[in-house]
Amino acid sequence: VGADTRTGQTFNFGDLVCANFIQPSASPSDGNNGPFLRLADGSGWLFERETGIEVLRRLPVQDGLWEFFVDNFPTGISLRCHPFDTSPKVYPKTKYEPMQR
């Protein structure tokens, strides 16, 4: 894996990503990079630490039942596979109309 296999996709500080596999660094002495996290949508891998700097952080899971209503008239909102705007929508397609609960 090297620069020639990069996807060109970038993430900004504060973006929420979902990983489904963690690959430890190849060498225990290489504490500056890794572990590597595979993005759940299959689009690539990210470092948790790069050159010794933490670039990703695990967030605690909050279990619960959440009620929401859509407040972006007149567009509505569609459910996504992952918690970011550019992820694919879920199928079958579910769209919530403005002010729908």
Short mmCIF file of C-alpha atoms in Angstrom, two decimals:
data_model
loop_
_atom_site.label_atom_id
_atom_site.label_comp_id
_atom_site.label_asym_id
_atom_site.label_seq_id
_atom_site.Cartn_x
_atom_site.Cartn_y
_atom_site.Cartn_z
CA VAL A 1 0.00 0.00 0.00
CA GLY A 2 1.44 3.33 -0.97
CA ALA A 3 0.70 6.75 -2.40
CA ASP A 4 -0.21 5.19 -5.76
CA THR A 5 -3.20 3.41 -4.16
CA ARG A 6 -4.73 6.50 -2.56
CA THR A 7 -8.32 7.19 -3.56
CA GLY A 8 -8.09 10.97 -3.44
CA GLN A 9 -10.99 11.11 -0.99
CA THR A 10 -10.30 13.52 1.86
CA PHE A 11 -11.81 13.97 5.29
CA ASN A 12 -11.90 17.14 7.34
CA PHE A 13 -11.47 17.64 11.07
CA GLY A 14 -14.73 16.71 12.76
CA ASP A 15 -15.97 14.36 10.01
CA LEU A 16 -17.62 11.22 11.32
CA VAL A 17 -16.50 7.96 9.70
CA CYS A 18 -17.44 4.35 10.31
CA ALA A 19 -14.80 1.58 10.33
CA ASN A 20 -15.53 -2.15 10.30
CA PHE A 21 -12.01 -3.57 10.75
CA ILE A 22 -8.85 -2.52 12.61
CA GLN A 23 -5.46 -3.74 11.32
CA PRO A 24 -2.58 -3.26 13.79
CA SER A 25 0.68 -1.78 12.52
CA ALA A 26 2.98 -4.32 10.87
CA SER A 27 5.76 -3.66 13.37
CA PRO A 28 5.22 -2.99 17.09
CA SER A 29 8.16 -0.58 16.93
CA ASP A 30 6.30 1.51 14.33
CA GLY A 31 4.21 3.43 16.84
CA ASN A 32 4.09 6.50 14.60
CA ASN A 33 1.59 5.12 12.07
CA GLY A 34 -1.49 2.99 12.52
CA PRO A 35 -3.40 1.11 13.43
CA PHE A 36 -5.19 1.13 10.11
CA LEU A 37 -8.99 1.30 9.98
CA ARG A 38 -10.97 0.00 7.01
CA LEU A 39 -13.89 2.26 6.14
CA ALA A 40 -17.18 0.36 6.43
CA ASP A 41 -18.35 1.49 2.99
CA GLY A 42 -15.30 -0.19 1.40
CA SER A 43 -13.86 3.05 0.02
CA GLY A 44 -10.45 2.72 1.68
CA TRP A 45 -8.39 2.81 4.86
CA LEU A 46 -7.44 5.50 7.37
CA PHE A 47 -4.69 5.83 9.99
CA GLU A 48 -5.62 6.29 13.62
CA ARG A 49 -2.20 7.89 14.09
CA GLU A 50 -0.05 9.35 11.33
CA THR A 51 3.56 10.35 12.03
CA GLY A 52 2.76 10.07 15.73
CA ILE A 53 -0.18 12.49 15.64
CA GLU A 54 -3.67 11.24 16.52
CA VAL A 55 -5.94 11.89 13.54
CA LEU A 56 -8.89 9.66 14.50
CA ARG A 57 -10.63 9.11 17.79
CA ARG A 58 -13.13 6.45 18.82
CA LEU A 59 -16.44 7.86 20.02
CA PRO A 60 -18.50 6.11 22.68
CA VAL A 61 -21.68 4.43 21.51
CA GLN A 62 -24.85 5.89 22.94
CA ASP A 63 -27.65 3.34 23.05
CA GLY A 64 -31.18 4.61 23.14
CA LEU A 65 -34.36 5.31 21.30
CA TRP A 66 -34.24 8.66 19.58
CA GLU A 67 -37.19 10.66 18.29
CA PHE A 68 -36.63 13.16 15.52
CA PHE A 69 -38.54 15.23 13.03
CA VAL A 70 -37.35 16.65 9.73
CA ASP A 71 -37.06 20.43 9.68
CA ASN A 72 -35.62 21.29 6.26
CA PHE A 73 -38.67 22.38 4.25
CA PRO A 74 -39.31 21.68 1.38
CA THR A 75 -36.61 19.07 0.71
CA GLY A 76 -37.06 16.31 3.28
CA ILE A 77 -34.28 13.85 4.11
CA SER A 78 -33.31 10.33 3.05
CA LEU A 79 -31.67 7.75 5.28
CA ARG A 80 -27.98 7.05 4.61
CA CYS A 81 -25.88 3.91 5.03
CA HIS A 82 -23.24 5.79 7.03
CA PRO A 83 -23.23 8.99 9.08
CA PHE A 84 -21.98 11.40 6.43
CA ASP A 85 -23.76 13.26 3.64
CA THR A 86 -21.91 11.67 0.72
CA SER A 87 -22.66 8.05 1.70
CA PRO A 88 -25.13 6.03 -0.36
CA LYS A 89 -28.78 6.15 0.60
CA VAL A 90 -30.33 3.05 2.12
CA TYR A 91 -32.52 0.78 0.03
CA PRO A 92 -35.40 0.43 -0.08
CA LYS A 93 -35.38 4.17 -0.27
CA THR A 94 -36.98 5.87 2.71
CA LYS A 95 -37.59 9.59 2.59
CA TYR A 96 -38.96 11.63 5.47
CA GLU A 97 -40.93 14.69 4.45
CA PRO A 98 -40.61 18.03 6.28
CA MET A 99 -42.11 18.00 9.78
CA GLN A 100 -42.76 14.24 9.56
CA ARG A 101 -41.96 12.32 12.74
#
